[in-house]
XYZ file of C-alpha atoms in Angstrom:
754
model
C -49.960 90.230 18.102
C -47.048 91.798 16.349
C -45.099 88.555 16.392
C -48.103 86.633 15.130
C -48.609 89.078 12.259
C -44.962 88.690 11.383
C -45.336 84.893 11.266
C -48.371 85.197 9.016
C -46.489 87.584 6.771
C -43.502 85.227 6.504
C -45.796 82.271 5.855
C -47.602 84.076 3.054
C -44.285 85.217 1.623
C -43.021 81.635 1.594
C -46.226 80.548 -0.112
C -45.763 83.221 -2.776
C -42.163 82.204 -3.299
C -43.152 78.531 -3.567
C -45.965 79.376 -6.009
C -43.546 81.475 -8.037
C -40.997 78.659 -8.042
C -43.688 76.195 -9.125
C -44.611 78.468 -12.031
C -40.959 78.782 -12.987
C -40.601 75.021 -12.647
C -43.526 74.424 -15.016
C -42.079 76.889 -17.477
C -38.691 75.201 -17.262
C -40.330 71.811 -17.713
C -41.987 73.082 -20.875
C -38.617 74.311 -22.093
C -37.119 70.934 -21.196
C -39.748 69.193 -23.292
C -39.089 71.548 -26.191
C -35.327 71.060 -25.853
C -35.745 67.300 -25.716
C -37.946 67.266 -28.819
C -35.496 69.498 -30.634
C -32.606 67.287 -29.582
C -34.327 64.221 -30.976
C -35.366 65.971 -34.164
C -31.772 67.041 -34.728
C -30.617 63.497 -33.830
C -28.343 64.878 -31.091
C -26.376 61.965 -29.697
C -26.233 62.544 -25.996
C -26.736 59.039 -24.669
C -23.028 58.441 -24.126
C -22.633 61.481 -21.851
C -22.454 61.027 -18.144
C -25.576 63.134 -17.674
C -28.328 62.523 -20.198
C -30.931 65.130 -20.934
C -33.548 62.574 -19.939
C -31.788 61.954 -16.622
C -31.462 65.677 -15.953
C -35.159 66.145 -16.667
C -36.090 63.412 -14.223
C -33.823 64.868 -11.543
C -35.260 68.318 -12.131
C -38.817 67.239 -11.471
C -38.111 64.818 -8.628
C -35.722 66.733 -6.359
C -34.969 70.311 -5.346
C -31.263 69.685 -5.906
C -31.895 68.423 -9.406
C -34.214 71.349 -10.069
C -31.594 73.912 -9.032
C -28.837 72.244 -11.060
C -31.021 71.713 -14.127
C -30.102 74.834 -16.208
C -26.385 74.313 -15.654
C -26.633 70.602 -16.507
C -28.498 71.248 -19.756
C -26.001 73.963 -20.683
C -23.095 71.568 -20.151
C -24.760 68.870 -22.202
C -25.507 71.146 -25.137
C -21.997 72.595 -25.020
C -20.494 69.091 -25.073
C -22.827 68.122 -27.915
C -21.702 71.124 -29.962
C -18.054 70.264 -29.294
C -18.475 66.638 -30.344
C -20.479 67.628 -33.395
C -17.557 69.789 -34.503
C -14.880 67.181 -33.782
C -16.669 63.950 -34.695
C -18.756 64.968 -37.681
C -22.347 64.423 -38.760
C -22.383 60.689 -38.112
C -22.305 61.442 -34.374
C -25.808 62.884 -34.599
C -27.408 60.007 -36.509
C -30.064 58.046 -34.661
C -29.096 54.997 -36.690
C -25.430 55.402 -35.750
C -26.471 55.894 -32.162
C -28.568 52.752 -32.150
C -25.870 50.690 -33.882
C -23.120 51.940 -31.540
C -25.074 51.190 -28.395
C -26.305 47.867 -29.763
C -22.783 46.843 -30.718
C -21.571 47.540 -27.191
C -24.588 45.649 -25.864
C -23.913 42.591 -28.021
C -20.252 42.442 -26.964
C -21.003 42.567 -23.254
C -20.906 39.289 -21.311
C -24.406 38.069 -20.544
C -23.945 38.333 -16.779
C -23.032 42.019 -17.052
C -25.730 42.669 -19.662
C -28.417 41.630 -17.209
C -27.607 44.583 -14.941
C -28.214 47.359 -17.455
C -29.810 45.949 -20.571
C -33.339 46.982 -19.785
C -32.459 50.670 -19.766
C -30.189 50.192 -22.782
C -33.003 48.519 -24.720
C -35.528 51.188 -23.774
C -33.084 53.963 -24.643
C -32.286 52.444 -28.022
C -35.959 52.095 -28.787
C -36.509 55.794 -28.024
C -34.311 56.566 -31.015
C -36.829 54.757 -33.249
C -40.173 56.027 -31.958
C -42.008 58.986 -33.450
C -43.895 59.893 -30.292
C -47.579 60.611 -29.831
C -49.833 59.319 -32.591
C -51.654 62.328 -34.007
C -54.922 61.797 -35.848
C -57.929 64.125 -35.599
C -60.267 61.112 -35.711
C -58.475 59.431 -32.786
C -59.547 55.896 -33.789
C -60.523 53.729 -30.831
C -58.432 50.607 -30.209
C -59.474 47.389 -28.531
C -56.615 45.612 -26.742
C -57.565 41.944 -26.381
C -55.897 39.748 -23.776
C -56.492 36.051 -23.333
C -56.211 35.103 -19.649
C -55.039 31.504 -20.004
C -52.166 31.254 -17.518
C -51.289 32.186 -13.955
C -51.680 35.769 -12.768
C -48.000 36.658 -12.398
C -47.437 37.519 -16.040
C -50.608 39.559 -16.411
C -49.872 41.556 -13.265
C -46.715 42.888 -14.930
C -48.680 43.636 -18.102
C -51.388 45.626 -16.311
C -48.724 47.491 -14.340
C -47.009 48.462 -17.592
C -50.322 49.720 -18.978
C -50.457 52.141 -16.076
C -46.795 53.211 -16.155
C -45.952 53.395 -19.855
C -46.764 56.441 -21.970
C -48.750 55.620 -25.095
C -51.911 56.313 -27.102
C -54.789 56.557 -24.633
C -57.954 55.967 -26.677
C -58.220 52.263 -26.017
C -60.285 49.712 -24.169
C -59.130 46.475 -22.574
C -60.972 43.217 -23.193
C -59.870 40.208 -21.194
C -61.175 36.753 -22.008
C -60.952 34.668 -18.834
C -60.283 31.050 -19.751
C -59.049 30.142 -16.251
C -62.454 30.606 -14.583
C -61.323 30.216 -10.974
C -62.232 32.379 -8.010
C -58.642 33.583 -7.855
C -58.545 34.563 -11.539
C -61.891 36.361 -11.247
C -60.762 38.278 -8.170
C -57.469 39.174 -9.834
C -59.137 40.537 -12.957
C -61.719 42.466 -10.963
C -58.944 44.072 -8.937
C -57.085 45.092 -12.109
C -60.319 46.474 -13.526
C -60.774 48.723 -10.497
C -57.223 50.043 -10.840
C -57.585 50.884 -14.536
C -59.057 54.167 -15.729
C -59.867 52.762 -19.192
C -62.914 50.747 -20.280
C -62.219 47.230 -19.032
C -64.408 44.296 -20.069
C -64.060 40.763 -18.709
C -65.482 38.040 -20.962
C -65.921 34.546 -19.578
C -64.524 31.840 -21.828
C -63.769 28.151 -21.379
C -60.552 26.131 -20.971
C -61.696 23.943 -23.871
C -61.547 26.816 -26.390
C -58.701 26.882 -28.881
C -56.696 30.076 -29.103
C -58.593 31.079 -32.239
C -62.001 30.430 -30.693
C -61.112 32.391 -27.565
C -59.707 35.304 -29.549
C -62.778 35.462 -31.771
C -65.085 35.410 -28.747
C -63.228 38.340 -27.186
C -63.127 40.233 -30.488
C -66.918 39.958 -30.798
C -67.193 42.371 -27.830
C -64.692 44.887 -29.249
C -65.800 48.398 -30.223
C -62.446 49.656 -31.544
C -61.537 50.435 -35.144
C -58.359 48.418 -34.574
C -57.969 45.169 -32.675
C -54.724 44.433 -30.878
C -54.163 40.844 -29.739
C -51.536 40.796 -27.026
C -50.002 37.867 -25.204
C -50.932 38.056 -21.526
C -47.318 37.458 -20.443
C -45.934 40.632 -21.962
C -44.994 44.099 -20.808
C -45.618 47.131 -22.997
C -43.226 50.092 -23.320
C -43.573 53.769 -24.163
C -45.351 54.485 -27.448
C -45.777 50.819 -28.372
C -49.365 51.395 -29.497
C -48.594 54.730 -31.162
C -46.001 53.034 -33.364
C -48.481 50.424 -34.571
C -50.948 53.189 -35.424
C -48.237 55.210 -37.168
C -47.446 52.120 -39.264
C -51.113 51.726 -40.182
C -51.236 55.364 -41.254
C -48.027 55.153 -43.291
C -48.920 51.840 -44.956
C -52.620 52.040 -45.824
C -52.396 48.971 -48.079
C -51.347 46.829 -45.144
C -53.996 45.386 -42.865
C -51.961 43.624 -40.174
C -49.083 44.933 -38.075
C -46.813 43.135 -35.644
C -44.785 44.493 -32.740
C -41.243 43.482 -31.831
C -41.123 41.165 -28.830
C -37.869 40.757 -26.942
C -37.012 38.418 -24.122
C -36.485 39.978 -20.681
C -33.243 40.111 -18.724
C -33.366 36.920 -16.692
C -29.926 35.299 -16.664
C -30.907 32.786 -13.988
C -33.954 31.555 -15.901
C -32.997 28.592 -18.139
C -35.583 29.722 -20.672
C -33.981 33.131 -21.179
C -30.375 32.878 -20.032
C -29.040 32.812 -23.595
C -31.536 35.358 -24.923
C -31.408 38.333 -22.560
C -33.154 41.162 -24.403
C -32.843 39.398 -27.717
C -35.496 38.857 -30.365
C -38.386 36.577 -29.484
C -40.807 37.689 -32.235
C -39.975 39.832 -35.259
C -42.339 38.498 -37.873
C -42.874 35.045 -39.351
C -41.307 33.374 -42.379
C -41.747 29.830 -43.662
C -39.224 27.038 -43.783
C -39.230 23.455 -44.954
C -37.060 20.658 -43.661
C -37.978 21.045 -39.989
C -38.107 17.814 -38.007
C -36.945 15.933 -41.101
C -39.996 16.930 -43.161
C -38.212 18.417 -46.147
C -41.273 19.203 -48.241
C -43.488 20.704 -45.519
C -43.428 24.454 -44.906
C -44.011 25.606 -41.358
C -44.089 29.055 -39.749
C -40.750 30.083 -38.279
C -39.840 33.070 -36.120
C -37.783 35.559 -38.123
C -34.526 36.780 -36.538
C -35.060 34.619 -33.460
C -32.346 35.207 -30.842
C -30.685 38.060 -32.720
C -29.711 41.365 -31.186
C -32.847 43.459 -30.787
C -31.376 46.456 -32.624
C -29.020 44.975 -35.204
C -29.144 42.366 -37.979
C -31.971 44.250 -39.677
C -34.297 43.849 -36.703
C -34.804 47.633 -36.424
C -36.097 48.037 -39.988
C -39.804 48.314 -40.749
C -40.549 45.775 -43.447
C -43.084 43.694 -45.259
C -43.214 40.192 -43.861
C -45.203 37.082 -44.682
C -46.892 37.014 -41.297
C -46.589 38.189 -37.708
C -47.164 36.367 -34.459
C -50.526 36.568 -32.703
C -48.544 37.349 -29.527
C -48.576 41.053 -30.511
C -50.717 41.662 -33.583
C -52.824 44.651 -34.643
C -55.462 44.321 -37.373
C -58.052 46.651 -38.818
C -61.342 45.464 -37.361
C -63.147 45.678 -40.714
C -60.556 43.338 -42.216
C -60.839 40.999 -39.233
C -64.592 40.784 -39.804
C -64.111 40.236 -43.551
C -61.725 37.365 -42.825
C -64.140 35.887 -40.253
C -61.485 36.228 -37.610
C -59.013 33.538 -36.670
C -59.672 30.107 -38.117
C -61.217 27.972 -35.386
C -58.942 24.869 -35.421
C -55.732 26.786 -34.858
C -53.825 27.204 -31.671
C -51.602 30.229 -31.174
C -48.577 29.154 -33.217
C -50.558 28.731 -36.417
C -53.367 31.236 -35.810
C -51.399 34.375 -36.624
C -49.711 32.810 -39.647
C -53.016 31.616 -41.093
C -54.748 34.979 -40.509
C -51.902 36.870 -42.204
C -51.812 34.551 -45.223
C -55.560 34.954 -45.721
C -55.147 38.733 -45.487
C -52.398 38.612 -48.120
C -54.660 36.626 -50.418
C -57.196 39.435 -50.087
C -54.544 41.944 -51.181
C -53.555 43.303 -47.756
C -49.936 43.564 -46.726
C -48.425 42.563 -43.382
C -45.874 44.815 -41.688
C -43.367 44.191 -38.929
C -43.072 47.331 -36.786
C -39.820 47.187 -34.786
C -40.339 50.509 -32.996
C -43.357 48.985 -31.226
C -41.418 47.294 -28.461
C -42.989 44.692 -26.178
C -41.067 42.714 -23.575
C -42.160 39.107 -23.390
C -42.245 37.947 -19.772
C -43.068 34.424 -20.888
C -41.677 32.516 -17.925
C -44.714 30.267 -17.506
C -44.423 28.408 -20.805
C -42.032 25.628 -21.742
C -38.770 26.764 -23.281
C -39.253 28.009 -26.808
C -37.454 25.820 -29.322
C -36.061 28.993 -30.884
C -37.304 28.141 -34.314
C -40.849 27.118 -35.083
C -43.776 29.402 -34.444
C -45.978 26.332 -34.230
C -46.318 23.904 -31.378
C -44.887 20.601 -32.693
C -47.385 18.701 -30.553
C -50.402 20.467 -32.006
C -51.248 17.798 -34.576
C -54.706 19.138 -35.503
C -53.403 22.639 -36.266
C -50.437 21.175 -38.091
C -52.570 19.077 -40.426
C -55.088 21.867 -41.054
C -52.279 24.256 -41.924
C -50.580 21.808 -44.267
C -53.791 20.949 -46.092
C -54.616 24.596 -46.659
C -51.296 26.263 -47.340
C -48.617 23.887 -48.642
C -49.254 24.444 -52.368
C -49.529 28.191 -51.842
C -46.355 28.347 -49.764
C -44.351 26.213 -52.187
C -44.923 28.836 -54.869
C -44.788 31.824 -52.516
C -41.453 30.915 -50.925
C -39.914 29.993 -54.279
C -40.976 33.284 -55.888
C -39.870 35.245 -52.852
C -36.378 33.751 -52.914
C -36.192 34.018 -56.683
C -36.964 37.737 -56.619
C -34.824 38.397 -53.549
C -37.736 39.813 -51.559
C -37.085 37.704 -48.447
C -40.650 38.351 -47.317
C -41.628 34.699 -46.971
C -38.139 33.454 -46.224
C -34.922 34.506 -44.508
C -32.708 32.526 -46.876
C -31.949 33.337 -50.525
C -32.568 31.055 -53.480
C -30.358 27.989 -53.077
C -29.040 26.428 -56.260
C -27.116 23.157 -56.250
C -24.929 22.225 -59.227
C -24.323 18.555 -59.943
C -20.688 18.258 -61.033
C -18.022 15.589 -61.270
C -15.810 17.282 -58.723
C -15.638 20.759 -57.181
C -12.979 22.975 -55.695
C -9.240 23.377 -56.065
C -7.394 20.729 -58.019
C -10.295 19.483 -60.099
C -9.713 18.927 -63.818
C -13.397 18.496 -64.687
C -14.558 21.060 -67.202
C -18.172 20.738 -66.054
C -17.213 22.272 -62.711
C -15.591 25.359 -64.243
C -18.621 26.024 -66.420
C -20.891 25.593 -63.406
C -18.630 27.778 -61.282
C -18.793 30.717 -63.702
C -22.588 30.634 -63.912
C -22.741 30.162 -60.146
C -20.588 33.241 -59.575
C -22.943 35.357 -61.673
C -25.943 33.950 -59.801
C -24.296 34.621 -56.447
C -23.947 38.292 -57.411
C -27.740 38.297 -57.726
C -28.224 37.025 -54.213
C -28.372 33.265 -54.804
C -26.692 30.795 -52.485
C -24.647 28.158 -54.307
C -24.093 24.520 -53.367
C -22.238 21.757 -55.210
C -22.898 18.044 -55.308
C -19.782 16.115 -56.334
C -20.731 12.761 -57.827
C -17.180 11.582 -57.244
C -17.901 11.657 -53.494
C -20.677 9.089 -53.865
C -23.101 11.010 -51.664
C -20.858 11.312 -48.593
C -22.177 14.552 -47.057
C -22.272 14.660 -43.237
C -24.928 17.433 -43.145
C -27.165 15.696 -45.658
C -27.199 15.697 -49.415
C -27.103 19.221 -50.897
C -30.122 18.402 -53.065
C -32.346 18.224 -49.987
C -31.362 21.746 -48.900
C -31.769 23.431 -52.294
C -34.568 25.132 -54.219
C -33.100 24.568 -57.689
C -30.908 21.762 -59.019
C -28.815 22.190 -62.186
C -27.238 18.979 -63.415
C -24.135 19.281 -65.574
C -23.831 15.502 -65.972
C -25.831 13.189 -68.223
C -25.074 10.265 -65.889
C -26.825 11.760 -62.847
C -30.054 10.105 -61.679
C -32.358 13.011 -60.789
C -34.972 10.688 -59.266
C -32.718 10.501 -56.202
C -33.174 14.220 -55.553
C -36.866 14.230 -56.472
C -37.627 11.561 -53.880
C -35.878 13.455 -51.096
C -37.050 16.932 -52.018
C -40.308 16.981 -54.011
C -40.393 20.804 -54.089
C -36.993 20.958 -55.832
C -37.022 22.568 -59.308
C -34.688 20.483 -61.483
C -32.798 21.591 -64.599
C -30.795 19.495 -67.033
C -28.162 21.659 -68.760
C -27.258 19.562 -71.805
C -23.969 21.044 -72.965
C -22.656 17.887 -74.639
C -23.164 14.113 -74.678
C -26.670 14.603 -76.062
C -27.119 10.902 -76.750
C -26.239 10.130 -73.153
C -28.750 12.673 -71.862
C -31.538 11.215 -73.960
C -30.645 7.671 -72.899
C -30.813 8.576 -69.180
C -33.971 6.926 -67.819
C -34.559 9.780 -65.345
C -34.266 12.625 -67.860
C -38.048 12.919 -68.198
C -38.255 13.836 -64.503
C -36.417 17.127 -65.010
C -38.661 20.175 -64.831
C -36.606 22.202 -67.319
C -34.318 21.096 -70.179
C -31.614 23.419 -71.513
C -29.388 22.849 -74.529
C -26.570 24.896 -76.021
C -27.597 25.128 -79.703
C -30.657 25.103 -81.958
C -29.732 21.786 -83.611
C -29.322 20.259 -80.155
C -32.770 21.541 -79.205
C -34.233 19.862 -82.276
C -32.368 16.629 -81.575
C -33.508 16.406 -77.948
C -37.081 17.347 -78.854
C -37.121 14.538 -81.417
C -35.809 12.003 -78.931
C -37.786 13.004 -75.835
C -40.861 14.694 -77.236
C -40.131 17.829 -75.166
C -38.826 21.137 -76.500
C -35.715 22.273 -74.572
C -34.796 25.931 -74.118
C -31.714 27.398 -75.794
C -29.056 28.203 -73.190
C -25.518 28.383 -74.629
C -22.314 28.429 -72.632
C -20.814 31.900 -72.078
C -17.765 33.719 -70.694
C -16.880 35.438 -67.462
C -15.877 38.604 -69.280
C -14.484 40.303 -66.198
C -12.081 37.463 -65.480
C -10.467 37.714 -68.923
C -10.671 41.481 -69.370
C -9.108 42.137 -65.972
C -6.090 40.009 -66.861
C -5.439 42.147 -69.938
C -5.198 45.255 -67.746
C -2.481 43.813 -65.518
C 1.175 44.608 -66.266
C 3.266 41.931 -67.943
C 5.168 39.677 -65.571
C 8.365 38.246 -67.083
C 7.988 34.839 -65.453
C 4.421 34.456 -66.678
C 5.344 35.721 -70.107
C 8.064 33.076 -70.422
C 5.681 30.423 -69.107
C 2.742 31.199 -71.407
C 4.070 33.104 -74.430
C 3.029 31.615 -77.794
C 1.930 32.557 -81.292
C -1.012 30.199 -81.225
C -2.316 27.998 -78.449
C -4.736 25.217 -77.621
C -6.235 24.719 -74.148
C -7.924 21.397 -73.543
C -7.140 17.829 -72.532
C -7.141 14.508 -74.349
C -9.288 11.904 -72.528
C -9.058 8.971 -74.975
C -11.878 10.279 -77.148
C -11.184 11.273 -80.767
C -10.121 14.912 -81.299
C -9.742 16.468 -84.745
C -6.905 18.699 -83.695
C -4.627 15.747 -82.906
C -4.475 14.891 -86.606
C -4.820 18.380 -88.115
C -1.991 20.100 -86.291
C 1.456 19.991 -87.889
C 3.553 22.440 -85.868
C 6.899 21.144 -87.177
C 6.246 22.570 -90.606
C 5.268 26.060 -89.397
C 7.465 28.958 -88.231
C 5.183 29.862 -85.305
C 5.363 28.884 -81.669
C 2.611 26.504 -80.489
C 1.790 25.598 -76.892
C -0.673 22.893 -75.827
C -2.055 23.260 -72.293
C -3.932 20.196 -71.086
C -3.527 16.611 -70.020
C -2.097 13.749 -72.091
C -0.843 15.560 -75.242
C 2.566 14.027 -74.732
C 0.977 10.795 -76.012
C 1.248 12.175 -79.582
C 4.856 12.224 -80.807
C 4.383 15.143 -83.211
C 2.838 17.252 -80.405
C 4.836 16.061 -77.387
C 7.432 18.831 -77.688
C 4.685 21.481 -77.429
C 2.758 19.824 -74.574
C 2.872 21.942 -71.408
C 0.674 19.777 -69.179
C -2.519 20.563 -67.332
C -3.051 24.189 -66.371
C -5.255 25.429 -63.506
C -8.398 27.137 -64.700
C -7.497 30.397 -62.986
C -4.335 30.623 -65.145
C -6.119 30.342 -68.500
C -6.628 34.140 -68.770
C -2.826 34.458 -68.653
C -2.473 31.959 -71.510
C -4.796 34.045 -73.699
C -3.083 37.258 -72.676
C 0.280 36.099 -74.065
C -0.876 34.619 -77.392
C -2.188 35.836 -80.755
C -4.440 32.995 -81.920
C -6.482 30.405 -80.043
C -7.397 27.092 -81.628
C -10.730 25.477 -80.856
C -11.469 21.810 -81.269
C -15.183 21.047 -80.871
C -15.262 17.403 -79.834
C -17.356 14.720 -81.452
C -20.197 15.113 -78.928
C -20.792 18.789 -79.735
C -19.457 19.431 -83.240
C -22.329 17.968 -85.268
C -25.000 19.740 -83.235
C -23.200 23.072 -83.090
C -22.654 23.393 -79.337
C -19.996 26.073 -78.811
C -17.700 25.417 -75.846
C -16.214 27.663 -73.152
C -12.881 28.014 -74.931
C -14.416 30.018 -77.775
C -16.271 32.456 -75.508
C -13.361 32.890 -73.094
C -10.734 33.574 -75.748
C -12.971 35.985 -77.633
C -13.770 37.805 -74.379
C -10.004 38.209 -73.922
C -9.794 39.841 -77.347
C -8.050 36.924 -79.039
C -9.102 35.564 -82.410
C -10.339 31.958 -82.384
C -10.056 29.439 -85.206
C -12.623 26.644 -84.834
C -13.686 23.370 -86.436
C -17.246 23.927 -85.158
C -18.800 25.252 -88.336
C -22.444 24.846 -87.249
C -22.021 26.647 -83.942
C -19.901 29.402 -85.505
C -22.631 30.119 -88.037
C -25.449 30.105 -85.453
C -23.894 32.341 -82.802
C -21.426 34.455 -84.792
C -23.050 34.797 -88.184
C -20.114 33.372 -90.144
C -17.632 35.906 -88.700
C -15.698 33.276 -86.759
C -13.010 31.591 -88.960
C -13.570 27.834 -89.382
C -11.482 24.912 -90.640
C -12.128 21.240 -91.368
C -8.849 20.052 -92.933
C -5.161 20.298 -92.133
C -4.655 22.607 -95.116
C -7.464 24.967 -94.070
C -6.082 25.188 -90.548
C -2.556 25.916 -91.787
C -3.797 28.560 -94.199
C -5.779 30.349 -91.465
C -2.811 30.341 -89.074
C -0.501 31.691 -91.792
C -2.933 34.405 -92.884
C -3.748 35.802 -89.455
C -0.174 35.619 -88.206
C 1.021 37.537 -91.273
C -1.885 40.062 -91.179
C -2.071 41.353 -87.568
C -4.347 44.283 -88.481
C -7.022 42.003 -89.966
C -6.594 39.664 -87.000
C -7.123 42.454 -84.468
C -10.080 43.891 -86.366
C -11.897 40.559 -86.484
C -11.026 39.777 -82.862
C -12.544 43.077 -81.710
C -15.719 42.478 -83.696
C -16.136 39.010 -82.226
C -15.295 40.266 -78.738
C -18.094 42.821 -79.048
C -20.559 40.033 -79.899
C -19.517 38.035 -76.831
C -19.676 40.987 -74.451
C -23.098 42.003 -75.736
C -24.700 38.552 -75.873
C -22.674 35.798 -74.248
C -21.548 36.616 -70.723
C -22.500 34.721 -67.589
C -24.141 37.837 -66.216
C -26.516 37.674 -69.177
C -26.977 33.933 -68.704
C -27.741 34.370 -64.992
C -30.520 36.850 -65.757
C -31.853 34.522 -68.429
C -31.875 31.585 -66.018
C -33.752 33.558 -63.351
C -36.321 34.574 -65.963
C -36.689 30.933 -67.017
C -37.368 30.052 -63.392
C -39.958 32.837 -63.138
C -41.683 31.558 -66.266
C -41.636 28.065 -64.815
C -43.189 29.330 -61.576
C -45.895 31.110 -63.560
C -46.659 27.945 -65.487
C -46.688 25.824 -62.363
C -49.040 28.259 -60.654
C -51.428 28.311 -63.592
C -51.328 24.535 -63.831
C -52.253 24.235 -60.162
C -54.952 26.845 -60.438
C -53.456 28.650 -57.464
C -53.070 32.386 -57.126
C -49.523 32.613 -55.868
C -48.670 35.908 -54.195
C -46.913 38.571 -56.198
C -44.155 39.662 -53.897
């Protein structure tokens, strides 16, 4: 008996010890949770350590060895974190830095190696984005709607992830069975028995379109939010919480989309180049697909990009999201009458989102809601269009309903730099004689300066060289652009209009006004610009349309920066003069050829430009053609700049680049363009019309440097305040906005305000 009592005593003692250890274990687990939350809130970067807090926690609760080593492991981790915080600085503790560092390593790893660890890397990176449990006292119910349209393999993984992932638990599952076989029914019934959430199976029909099937399932939903989820997906921790957080943080938005990434399947030809890369991250719209340049179609944003770089981890407004993982407020879904019946999946989400936007509801991409797309049963995705190219009925219905709207929406979006409807900025093509190094065409340099100012505002610039006679291997630039600006009166704009009907065309009439008005295609331009008021009146009289005033200007920075550079002896010898003229002689009459008489004046003249050696009295001063980038040096080493407005601009007062550039450089200009000088400079700019007047002005300002400097500074101030290409770029963008407003009103369409 004594031995038996001893055994009972030892047994009870062991039970007490075990119970005590269990209590201590629970307490430690609570501390672990608190430590983990604190670590995340402080953005402690521990993922690169050999032992992660998360790993230690798992070991602690799954093995006695891990449990016993837990306190020491946590202590070591925190000590190492403190050391690295001290040595590596605050950036070490940034979640963003953490995500970018891990993602960078991920993106640089060969695909074969990535497949072995990417899943955990992706899940770990996503943990740095999530906010955790969605907290709302009302705990809104959610209806997760699945369309069972394929084999069971994909859905088995989805249902398994519903049971294993940690996420918001007040939801029901509604499955619409479109397969309708004994096997599919048995499979769904089995999954229903294994699920502890409300699980409703709705019988559909294989003949239903995606939209019809989704609407049928939604009619049985009781949730405040509806989540449409592709049946071949796998959810991750907090995926639903993040969608609900987004809805709480963005009450003006009505639709939210998750981030879908491809799985790690290097041996699958569908996924081998896209292991854990973006499959769905919102929808934008693009024209020019399949050779249809004027038709906008839905396109997957960021397709194939790294799942945590390239802006794919930023919550943002987007034109639409894919119906593969879409959450919508049920009240809004009812107001919109659900998905539009004709549409299959590719167009259904895009159409629903556009209708929601028309009703004033935003659409948000929510990258922290991570869903893995196990879509191995479908044909390979083309990587671009969200629509099925073979779905002719959906394609036509979408075009008929949305093309006018999207033409305005995409244009406005690119114009304002929102990149909500598009991933590409506003593309502007300049029509020039020739572009690039070595060209002597003045139209290119004027275009280049305006283009540079537009590029600083986010525009993408293209050039069409008429000298190349349309030889562009990737297609004519006009067909890829949103806006065309022609610098040449000889260009036939009907060519571009035929190939790209959505192109906004601008004629910038800087000179050759007769030639512009004689061009048979000039009436096809959407916008006419001229460089002076008299030119506006002339063109209006000839064409019956009032152009907008848009003078040439100066790149002030280019010329001001040169003044700040130290003098270089070689350049000083090359460019030094008392007065200078920059411009070429192209067998058209120029006043300055007859008015200049340098031999009778004690000042040094230089002529930079082509063909001045043809005039005997000027040949000794001719210095040949000078590259455009060297002109600031010419103005730096002179005192006076002569301007010769040619016969195509003088009468109508169009001021040329030379005047603006030289004045921006702080050099006084003498001009024969009396009309333009009066209009833009209020009579402050000195003018001449005879040889005697020119000589007198040169003599006076060379002999009176103080008066010369004073007037030059006053004129420079006018240019910097009113006539820079930065100012012109803003003016042009405003002109385009006004045009878009007028086009919208003319169409009677409410284009979206981005």
